[in-house]
Amino acid sequence: MATPLRVLIIEDSEDDALLVLRELSKGGYEPDYERVETVEAMMEAIAVRSWDIALSDYVLPRFSGMEALRIWRQSGFDGPFIVVSGKIGEDTAVEAMRVGANDYFIKGNISRLVPAIQRELKEVELRRKKREAEDALLTSELRYRRLVAAVTDYIYTVEIRDGSVVGTYHGPGCTAVTGYGPEEFEEDPYLWYRMIHEEDKQRVTEQSRRLLEGEDIPSLEHRIIHKDGSIRWVRNTIVPRYDEFGVLAAYDGLIADITGRKTAELELGLRSAALDAAANAIVISDRDGRVIWANPAFTLLTGYSPEEIVGRSLGILNSGVHGEEFYRDLWETIRAGKVWRGEMVNRRKDGSLYPEEQTITPVVDEEGVVRHYIAIKEDVTERKRAQEALLENARMACDMQFARQIQRALLPAAPPAATGVNCAGRWVPAAHVGGDYYDFFPRDDGSLDTVIADVSGHSVGAALIMTEARSVIRAQARSGGSPAAIVGSLNETLYDDLTRAELFITMFYASYRPASRILTYASAGHNPPLLYRRAEGGCQELDADGLILGVRPQVTFEEREVRLEPGDLLFLYTDGITESDNGSGELFGVGRLCSILASRHGEEPEAVINAVLAELASFTGGRPPADDICMVAVKITPSSG
């Protein structure tokens, strides 16, 4: 009966292939073959089935025998690869054998082909059996190693004479548990005692004492120090042996390595302690939502003790705030094995409502079936309050910013064009809004009125009073009265409002007539403006008697005059400048302000104001102002008179 043989023929000549197949048939084989002549065809043939042998021409039109050999070996086939070619020299044949070909033949001389194939197939079979034997040996060795590794128990014996240990004998399993071999324990009878963990030695010693006194002792679990320095847990079970006189002669023991179990127990204990100590409420329920376990934080959150909640549904916390659709979506999510996260309002035992953020995680078994749910609950009452406070603060900040824009719009958009003077003003509130104010009022006769005022405080109330004062000041300024009359009328008009608001106003009001260069002014308790005299090279304060506005309804204000000269610089300001400190208690003061005016009096008013602000920022280290800042600079020009 012919022997089946799966043959892959790499050959471009069909006739040559038939000659090879005929030779195989004559040799007792029944070839099942496929002929290929390209790389692609060979790759496809290898991919779809297995082959016993490959017979390849050396030179093909679009292929080569060496390339076919490389593909054959890379495919993992152990079968022989034989070169059959009419164009192969001895050197080429030797090279083919060197890189992996099993044999080579010249076309027309293939009488040795069948014996060669038989020889190579026997070699393949021998290699297969050798691999199987090696694999079997390796498998057996691995099984043995697993068995040895799995054995965590061993027996030992301790011989006693006159109450003292005279010898110990430990079974072969001691090495896996302790790291020491049996011979090491025989050489050192006290090795085992030294291995005991220091914290456990007293318990082991006490057990030994009771054993020597004839007591029955239970198994003891304790730690030992392995030879490699690691800590192991063991269970030591002792069975005593007595001589004919009832004296303890020896005892046998069984040592079991319980490190894995102890580690798991400790880890489980740690997890349990962590759950108990968790700040958030944690609840474990069955698949129907009945509570199995709840931690102490749950009691703090809801008022229900574990005894009151275990076995009951968490529906007891239902507040009635959420509709059926809310809970239907929750249950559909977790029953599908998905995590549900969301916020809800629940009801405590005392009936009070509270918002909580909850995460419910399904726990599935080996088959993917949901068996339990773990819910983590966090009371978010304080966070909600904080969020509401942040939103309120944001709204308030927006409102204050809007109020700041309105208040800034009430100040002069630009200095007025007036004969004989250049002027500028600046307002820097300490908060969004403030109580400082300045303004300019050109009169029909060519004169210019200037006012600066400071409402006590720098809050919204101060800003509202200042807005009211601005309206009254503008109305009074249009009446054309003198500075003292205007300030007095303001006091009478604003007295009641200032008294109810428990606020007061300081003010300096001045009117400059370019034709005569006379400045007439009155003060309601305001810090005196500075007048830098170019001719004298120094500053003087312009002061006038007058009580701050809002103290008494009827007040007489002093009015004074001073003649100004071209190049003179008048500087009105609020105390937010002079009372700024550098963090060490030192105030900016009037002296520094005078120095700036002296060094900058030749510049335009806007530049003078910028210089004051720059010097102030340097002095305070760039800290935000603690009080509102307001200033007006008026420079007398040569066109006056």
XYZ file of C-alpha atoms in Angstrom:
641
model
C 0.000 0.000 0.000
C 1.400 3.379 -1.055
C 2.459 5.866 1.658
C 0.697 9.277 1.462
C 3.114 12.181 1.069
C 2.195 15.873 0.960
C 4.633 17.477 -1.453
C 5.042 21.167 -2.252
C 6.830 21.470 -5.610
C 8.473 24.832 -6.387
C 9.029 24.444 -10.125
C 8.219 26.432 -13.293
C 8.381 23.332 -15.552
C 5.356 21.081 -15.381
C 7.254 18.297 -17.167
C 10.066 18.335 -14.599
C 7.474 18.222 -11.850
C 5.839 15.178 -13.409
C 9.213 13.402 -13.599
C 9.706 13.974 -9.863
C 6.180 12.763 -9.064
C 6.697 9.604 -11.147
C 9.891 8.885 -9.231
C 8.010 9.257 -5.953
C 5.271 6.903 -7.105
C 7.867 4.318 -8.136
C 9.370 4.603 -4.659
C 6.091 3.615 -2.949
C 4.670 7.049 -2.202
C 1.246 8.416 -3.072
C 2.040 12.108 -3.568
C -0.561 14.780 -2.748
C 1.089 17.772 -4.346
C 0.799 21.383 -5.440
C 3.135 23.094 -7.889
C 3.972 26.794 -7.381
C 6.389 29.050 -9.216
C 5.999 32.476 -7.511
C 6.479 33.862 -4.029
C 2.781 34.686 -3.725
C 1.679 31.207 -4.733
C 4.080 29.569 -2.254
C 2.953 31.836 0.598
C -0.676 30.991 -0.129
C 0.057 27.246 -0.302
C 1.850 27.351 3.055
C -0.943 29.368 4.626
C -3.791 26.984 3.739
C -2.282 23.581 4.585
C 0.662 21.620 5.986
C 3.339 19.881 3.917
C 5.630 16.936 4.598
C 8.366 17.931 2.152
C 9.348 20.669 -0.286
C 11.081 19.966 -3.621
C 12.422 23.103 -5.288
C 14.184 24.118 -8.476
C 17.149 26.406 -7.851
C 16.467 28.930 -10.612
C 12.969 30.054 -11.601
C 11.909 32.953 -13.905
C 10.366 34.986 -11.043
C 11.680 33.183 -8.019
C 14.733 31.374 -6.603
C 15.323 28.235 -4.639
C 17.137 30.117 -1.876
C 14.212 32.488 -1.424
C 11.861 29.509 -1.313
C 14.116 27.885 1.334
C 13.966 31.053 3.481
C 10.154 31.152 3.289
C 9.942 27.417 4.110
C 12.083 27.727 7.246
C 10.373 30.935 8.419
C 6.990 29.217 8.137
C 8.024 26.813 10.910
C 7.925 23.574 8.867
C 10.365 20.951 10.141
C 10.000 18.866 6.951
C 12.942 18.429 4.549
C 13.657 20.925 1.795
C 15.426 19.312 -1.206
C 16.834 21.168 -4.202
C 16.267 19.495 -7.604
C 17.821 21.559 -10.379
C 19.579 21.272 -13.714
C 21.547 24.511 -13.223
C 23.317 24.122 -9.882
C 27.041 23.824 -9.440
C 28.849 22.148 -6.583
C 29.664 25.416 -4.822
C 26.047 26.558 -5.086
C 24.808 23.205 -3.805
C 27.152 23.394 -0.803
C 25.913 26.919 -0.005
C 22.296 25.719 -0.227
C 23.071 22.934 2.239
C 24.810 25.409 4.528
C 21.794 27.693 4.799
C 19.333 24.881 5.485
C 18.610 22.686 2.474
C 18.544 18.998 3.396
C 19.856 17.636 0.064
C 20.235 18.456 -3.640
C 19.897 16.567 -6.917
C 20.606 17.231 -10.576
C 17.612 16.880 -12.863
C 17.943 13.706 -14.894
C 19.790 12.011 -12.053
C 17.201 11.628 -9.324
C 17.476 7.925 -8.697
C 18.620 8.686 -5.128
C 15.659 11.018 -4.498
C 13.357 8.476 -2.815
C 16.031 7.055 -0.431
C 16.994 10.632 0.468
C 13.378 11.504 1.201
C 12.961 8.380 3.329
C 16.116 9.248 5.267
C 15.022 12.848 5.871
C 11.499 11.862 6.901
C 12.970 9.454 9.460
C 15.077 12.323 10.791
C 11.952 14.460 11.055
C 10.187 11.684 12.983
C 13.143 11.284 15.337
C 13.207 15.016 15.971
C 9.456 14.991 16.650
C 9.725 12.170 19.183
C 12.653 13.896 20.867
C 10.648 17.119 21.183
C 7.687 15.212 22.600
C 9.939 13.528 25.146
C 11.501 16.837 26.120
C 8.080 18.475 26.418
C 6.835 15.566 28.533
C 9.887 15.840 30.771
C 9.436 19.597 31.106
C 5.742 19.147 31.902
C 6.570 16.524 34.513
C 9.212 18.763 36.056
C 6.824 21.698 36.178
C 4.160 19.519 37.805
C 6.679 18.353 40.398
C 7.745 21.919 41.105
C 4.131 22.970 41.502
C 3.495 20.102 43.897
C 6.570 20.959 45.942
C 5.627 24.620 45.965
C 2.075 23.741 47.023
C 3.239 21.732 50.024
C 3.392 24.234 52.863
C 3.331 21.730 55.737
C 6.159 19.677 57.214
C 6.731 17.548 60.292
C 9.475 18.064 62.849
C 10.585 16.326 66.033
C 12.208 17.790 69.131
C 13.978 15.497 71.614
C 13.929 16.496 75.271
C 16.308 15.308 78.002
C 16.096 16.580 81.555
C 13.801 19.368 80.397
C 16.196 20.665 77.749
C 16.269 20.367 73.988
C 19.016 18.017 72.835
C 18.117 17.610 69.160
C 15.734 18.656 66.462
C 14.816 16.909 63.241
C 12.919 18.767 60.532
C 11.370 17.158 57.490
C 12.463 18.003 53.920
C 9.600 20.487 53.553
C 11.283 22.805 56.034
C 13.397 24.401 53.314
C 10.358 25.719 51.428
C 8.892 27.212 54.611
C 11.966 28.444 56.488
C 14.744 28.622 53.906
C 16.920 26.360 56.094
C 17.648 22.734 55.258
C 17.144 19.759 57.649
C 20.896 19.492 58.250
C 21.031 23.099 59.490
C 18.375 22.375 62.113
C 20.244 19.214 63.205
C 23.469 21.180 63.624
C 21.768 23.925 65.652
C 18.939 22.745 67.989
C 18.042 26.364 68.854
C 17.851 27.636 65.275
C 14.069 27.419 65.296
C 13.800 29.575 68.425
C 16.035 32.280 66.950
C 13.861 32.343 63.844
C 10.762 33.339 65.842
C 9.752 36.953 65.364
C 10.795 39.092 68.337
C 7.224 40.234 69.040
C 5.998 36.612 69.189
C 8.793 35.025 71.253
C 7.045 35.559 74.581
C 3.899 33.726 73.411
C 5.945 30.828 72.011
C 8.046 30.634 75.192
C 4.883 30.554 77.307
C 3.533 27.718 75.177
C 6.791 25.773 75.632
C 6.596 26.246 79.401
C 3.053 24.896 79.494
C 4.126 21.948 77.326
C 6.969 21.065 79.689
C 4.537 21.246 82.608
C 2.397 18.610 80.936
C -0.459 20.762 79.724
C -2.295 20.154 76.478
C -1.636 23.154 74.303
C -3.576 24.327 71.259
C -2.071 25.186 67.905
C -0.268 28.517 67.906
C 0.019 30.950 65.013
C 3.106 33.126 64.995
C 5.694 34.711 62.745
C 9.167 33.512 61.803
C 12.046 35.187 59.984
C 12.806 33.287 56.775
C 16.432 32.730 55.861
C 16.075 35.395 53.128
C 14.913 37.933 55.726
C 11.222 37.876 54.816
C 8.536 37.388 57.456
C 6.368 34.257 57.270
C 3.326 33.241 59.285
C 3.133 29.613 60.477
C 0.701 27.467 62.438
C 2.551 25.234 64.885
C 0.632 22.156 66.110
C 2.438 20.098 68.788
C 1.820 16.492 69.910
C 3.877 15.483 73.009
C 5.469 12.048 73.598
C 6.094 10.764 77.124
C 8.322 7.942 78.395
C 7.201 5.086 80.636
C 7.554 7.359 83.649
C 5.270 10.005 82.199
C 8.165 12.393 81.550
C 8.145 14.432 78.340
C 10.700 12.764 76.093
C 9.982 14.471 72.816
C 7.289 16.170 70.857
C 6.303 16.092 67.248
C 5.055 19.131 65.457
C 3.361 20.056 62.242
C 4.389 23.383 60.717
C 1.998 24.894 58.182
C 2.880 28.001 56.215
C -0.200 30.258 56.559
C 1.406 33.430 55.210
C -1.072 33.703 52.347
C -4.078 33.315 54.616
C -2.734 35.749 57.204
C -1.899 38.311 54.550
C -5.426 38.009 53.183
C -6.878 38.313 56.696
C -4.791 41.400 57.461
C -5.697 42.944 54.135
C -9.353 42.169 54.691
C -9.146 43.674 58.167
C -7.482 46.770 56.785
C -10.190 47.138 54.142
C -12.889 46.668 56.751
C -11.276 49.283 58.995
C -10.978 51.650 56.041
C -14.661 51.238 55.205
C -15.613 51.825 58.845
C -13.394 54.917 59.033
C -14.455 56.356 55.669
C -15.860 59.886 55.852
C -18.472 59.093 53.195
C -21.425 56.826 53.887
C -20.972 53.368 52.324
C -23.827 50.896 51.960
C -23.803 47.341 50.574
C -27.159 45.974 49.447
C -28.415 42.844 47.693
C -29.719 42.825 44.129
C -33.166 43.917 45.372
C -31.787 46.929 47.235
C -32.064 45.504 50.759
C -29.222 46.671 52.976
C -26.650 44.070 54.039
C -24.083 46.377 55.656
C -23.606 50.085 56.339
C -20.655 51.927 57.849
C -20.793 54.399 60.784
C -20.743 57.376 58.397
C -24.122 56.213 57.082
C -25.572 56.582 60.563
C -24.113 60.076 60.891
C -25.566 61.026 57.518
C -29.058 59.554 57.808
C -29.653 58.983 61.521
C -30.378 55.269 60.963
C -28.242 52.787 62.900
C -27.058 49.558 61.200
C -29.610 47.586 63.196
C -32.407 49.817 61.910
C -31.382 49.703 58.258
C -30.043 46.167 57.678
C -32.613 44.070 55.827
C -34.621 47.130 54.769
C -34.739 48.886 51.418
C -32.911 52.173 50.924
C -36.273 53.472 49.735
C -36.726 54.458 53.384
C -34.634 57.520 52.510
C -36.950 58.565 49.671
C -37.753 62.258 50.028
C -40.558 62.442 47.478
C -38.645 65.146 45.605
C -37.807 62.904 42.635
C -40.397 61.313 40.375
C -40.774 57.704 39.290
C -38.804 58.302 36.091
C -35.731 59.318 38.113
C -35.683 56.065 40.080
C -36.607 53.978 37.032
C -33.554 55.318 35.187
C -31.356 54.608 38.244
C -32.497 50.969 38.534
C -32.276 50.315 34.800
C -28.673 51.549 34.868
C -27.418 49.472 37.790
C -29.358 46.330 36.860
C -27.603 46.495 33.499
C -24.300 46.287 35.381
C -23.408 49.943 34.835
C -22.278 52.478 37.428
C -24.818 55.186 38.309
C -23.634 58.597 39.437
C -25.820 61.515 40.335
C -27.261 63.838 42.924
C -30.497 63.348 44.793
C -32.370 64.764 47.753
C -32.983 62.236 50.544
C -34.751 62.309 53.899
C -33.061 61.651 57.238
C -34.622 59.716 60.073
C -35.647 63.008 61.725
C -37.495 64.050 58.573
C -35.045 66.695 57.410
C -34.026 66.764 53.762
C -30.445 66.868 52.533
C -28.722 66.753 49.131
C -26.290 63.940 48.510
C -23.987 62.909 45.704
C -24.162 59.158 45.200
C -22.246 56.537 43.237
C -23.810 53.082 42.951
C -21.556 50.312 41.641
C -22.962 46.869 40.730
C -20.985 43.810 41.895
C -21.215 40.843 39.510
C -20.366 37.166 40.012
C -18.207 34.917 37.802
C -21.025 34.612 35.281
C -21.539 38.363 35.037
C -24.791 38.356 37.034
C -25.352 41.344 39.346
C -25.473 40.113 42.949
C -24.873 43.208 45.074
C -24.640 46.972 44.926
C -22.179 49.244 46.695
C -23.387 52.810 47.224
C -21.103 55.643 48.293
C -23.010 58.658 49.596
C -21.649 62.129 50.270
C -23.587 64.940 51.930
C -23.108 67.915 49.604
C -25.055 70.446 51.677
C -22.000 72.561 52.430
C -20.768 72.306 48.862
C -24.164 73.447 47.595
C -24.060 76.386 49.962
C -20.551 77.213 48.831
C -21.623 77.017 45.190
C -24.590 79.271 45.876
C -22.314 81.688 47.712
C -19.894 81.676 44.787
C -22.727 82.350 42.368
C -24.018 85.127 44.586
C -20.523 86.581 44.840
C -20.158 86.362 41.086
C -23.470 88.147 40.583
C -22.496 90.735 43.152
C -19.091 91.209 41.533
C -20.831 91.719 38.194
C -23.225 94.227 39.751
C -20.357 96.030 41.460
C -18.418 96.174 38.222
C -21.454 97.688 36.557
C -21.802 100.164 39.440
C -18.129 101.054 39.059
C -18.677 101.792 35.374
C -21.661 103.991 36.227
C -19.768 105.851 38.939
C -16.790 106.388 36.649
C -19.187 107.725 33.992
C -20.372 110.372 36.499
C -16.852 111.822 36.650
C -15.651 114.281 34.015
C -14.913 112.460 30.766
C -12.146 114.992 30.048
C -10.834 118.193 31.611
C -12.770 121.288 30.407
C -11.211 123.768 28.014
C -10.895 126.855 30.208
C -9.025 130.127 29.764
C -5.783 130.460 31.699
C -5.624 126.942 33.144
C -4.742 123.386 32.279
C -6.295 120.776 34.528
C -6.627 117.018 35.032
C -8.254 114.646 37.520
C -7.994 110.991 38.538
C -10.178 108.611 40.586
C -8.860 105.299 41.948
C -11.383 103.489 44.181
C -10.143 101.009 46.801
C -13.072 98.690 46.002
C -15.329 98.489 42.978
C -17.013 101.725 44.002
C -15.959 104.482 46.340
C -16.865 107.687 48.105
C -14.297 110.048 46.523
C -15.388 112.531 43.885
C -14.055 115.413 41.821
C -15.612 117.685 39.186
C -15.136 120.831 37.105
C -17.803 123.489 36.438
C -17.009 126.181 33.827
C -19.069 129.364 34.426
C -20.507 131.680 31.816
C -18.172 134.525 32.915
C -15.110 132.409 32.004
C -14.251 131.373 35.543
C -13.780 127.682 36.489
C -15.074 125.954 39.625
C -13.328 122.869 40.958
C -14.542 120.552 43.702
C -13.089 117.508 45.440
C -14.941 115.529 48.112
C -14.590 112.425 50.233
C -17.501 110.501 51.771
C -16.449 108.515 54.845
C -15.869 104.885 53.990
C -15.452 103.350 50.546
C -18.486 101.096 50.300
C -21.660 101.029 48.258
C -23.293 103.362 50.783
C -20.526 105.927 50.319
C -20.898 105.659 46.555
C -24.673 106.235 46.769
C -24.253 109.295 48.970
C -21.575 110.631 46.654
C -23.920 110.168 43.672
C -26.571 112.162 45.496
C -24.012 114.811 46.496
C -22.894 115.130 42.874
C -26.420 115.984 41.763
C -26.815 118.586 44.494
C -23.334 120.073 43.832
C -24.057 120.449 40.121
C -27.400 122.114 40.877
C -25.740 124.512 43.323
C -22.858 125.253 40.938
C -25.307 126.324 38.225
C -26.821 128.808 40.677
C -23.621 130.837 40.504
C -23.145 131.251 44.256
C -19.830 131.716 46.052
C -17.857 128.667 47.254
C -18.873 129.228 50.881
C -22.542 129.604 49.935
C -22.488 126.509 47.797
C -20.864 124.395 50.547
C -23.289 125.723 53.152
C -26.293 124.972 50.967
C -24.960 121.448 50.355
C -24.716 120.862 54.105
C -28.305 121.902 54.661
C -29.575 119.783 51.748
C -27.631 116.621 52.600
C -27.731 116.790 56.399
C -30.749 114.513 56.931
C -29.557 111.843 54.478
C -26.036 111.874 55.905
C -27.372 111.577 59.453
C -29.594 108.582 58.607
C -26.743 106.897 56.731
C -24.319 107.699 59.578
C -21.879 109.122 57.044
C -20.200 112.485 56.559
C -18.458 114.330 53.739
C -15.312 116.416 53.598
C -15.123 118.822 50.681
C -12.991 121.542 49.160
C -14.687 123.902 46.684
C -12.733 126.530 44.695
C -13.614 129.043 41.969
C -10.888 130.556 39.772
C -11.379 133.823 37.829
C -8.769 134.016 35.044
C -9.231 137.720 34.475
C -8.005 138.617 37.957
C -6.162 135.305 38.642
C -8.020 135.160 41.980
C -8.868 131.773 43.482
C -11.755 131.858 45.968
C -12.254 128.741 48.078
C -14.071 127.184 51.023
C -13.457 123.931 52.912
C -15.738 121.544 54.757
C -13.108 119.840 56.925
C -11.163 118.583 53.874
C -7.392 118.160 53.963
C -5.894 121.403 52.597
C -4.898 121.369 48.903
C -1.281 122.196 48.037
C -0.318 125.257 46.027
C 3.137 125.104 44.519
C 4.462 128.658 43.925
C 6.873 128.698 41.033
C 8.342 132.038 42.070
C 8.956 130.872 45.635
C 9.920 127.289 44.775
C 7.792 125.763 47.524
C 4.333 124.553 48.558
C 1.719 126.133 50.794
C -1.509 124.637 52.113
C -4.824 126.316 51.324
C -7.018 125.988 54.379
C -10.258 127.569 55.515
C -12.423 126.989 58.580
C -15.457 124.832 58.063
C -17.083 121.800 59.678
C -17.445 118.558 57.736
C -20.846 118.103 56.067
C -23.494 116.161 57.996
C -22.479 117.090 61.546
C -24.819 120.085 62.090
C -27.637 121.370 59.887
C -26.585 125.018 60.083
C -22.871 125.767 59.562
C -21.063 128.940 58.507
C -18.111 128.256 56.204
C -15.118 130.606 55.906
C -14.263 131.811 52.419
C -10.748 132.840 51.442
C -8.937 134.163 48.367
C -5.444 133.818 46.926
C -3.883 135.307 43.792
C -2.230 132.822 41.445
C 0.591 133.432 39.007
C 1.500 131.718 35.725
C 3.400 128.494 36.429
C 1.702 127.959 39.796
C 0.346 124.449 40.367
C -2.741 123.755 42.492
C -3.093 120.168 43.722
C -6.321 118.933 45.374
C -6.357 115.407 46.853
C -8.081 113.054 49.273
C -6.403 111.432 52.271
C -6.128 108.068 50.485
C -2.798 109.416 49.169
C -1.158 110.878 52.249
C -2.397 108.153 54.623
C -1.097 105.228 52.521
C 1.572 103.262 54.421
C 4.546 101.172 53.330
C 3.666 98.171 55.494
C 5.921 99.299 58.341
C 3.625 101.980 59.718
C 5.250 104.875 57.821
C 2.767 107.127 55.969
C 3.286 108.641 52.535
C 2.599 112.066 54.018
C 2.323 115.620 52.680
C 6.108 116.055 52.474
C 6.540 113.439 49.728
C 3.615 114.969 47.858
C 5.261 118.408 47.989
C 8.546 116.940 46.733
C 6.792 115.465 43.708
C 5.112 118.806 42.919
C 8.440 120.590 43.220
C 10.192 118.205 40.833
C 7.313 117.955 38.350
C 5.710 121.427 38.442
C 6.979 122.214 34.962
C 5.054 119.278 33.459
C 1.414 119.085 32.417
C -1.191 118.228 35.107
C -1.780 114.725 33.693
C 1.950 113.937 33.959
C 2.016 115.259 37.525
C -0.857 112.936 38.510
C 0.897 109.960 36.870
C 4.078 110.783 38.793
C 2.159 110.862 42.093
C 0.571 107.450 41.395
C 3.926 105.925 40.364
C 5.654 107.176 43.511
C 2.757 105.957 45.634
C 2.931 102.457 44.091
C 6.669 102.305 44.744
C 6.179 103.419 48.349
C 3.469 100.846 49.111
C 5.196 98.010 47.252
C 2.397 97.770 44.698
C -0.237 96.763 47.264
C -3.838 97.695 46.401
C -4.908 100.978 48.026
C -6.609 100.689 51.403
C -8.663 103.854 50.804
C -10.087 105.640 47.800
C -7.690 107.938 45.978
C -8.789 111.092 44.187
C -6.776 114.089 42.964
C -7.061 117.178 40.776
C -4.133 119.158 39.344
C -4.664 122.726 38.018
C -1.802 124.564 36.382
C -1.988 128.330 35.787
C -0.901 129.234 32.257
C 0.729 132.509 31.075
C -2.450 133.513 29.186
C -4.129 134.567 32.438
C -4.656 138.264 33.263
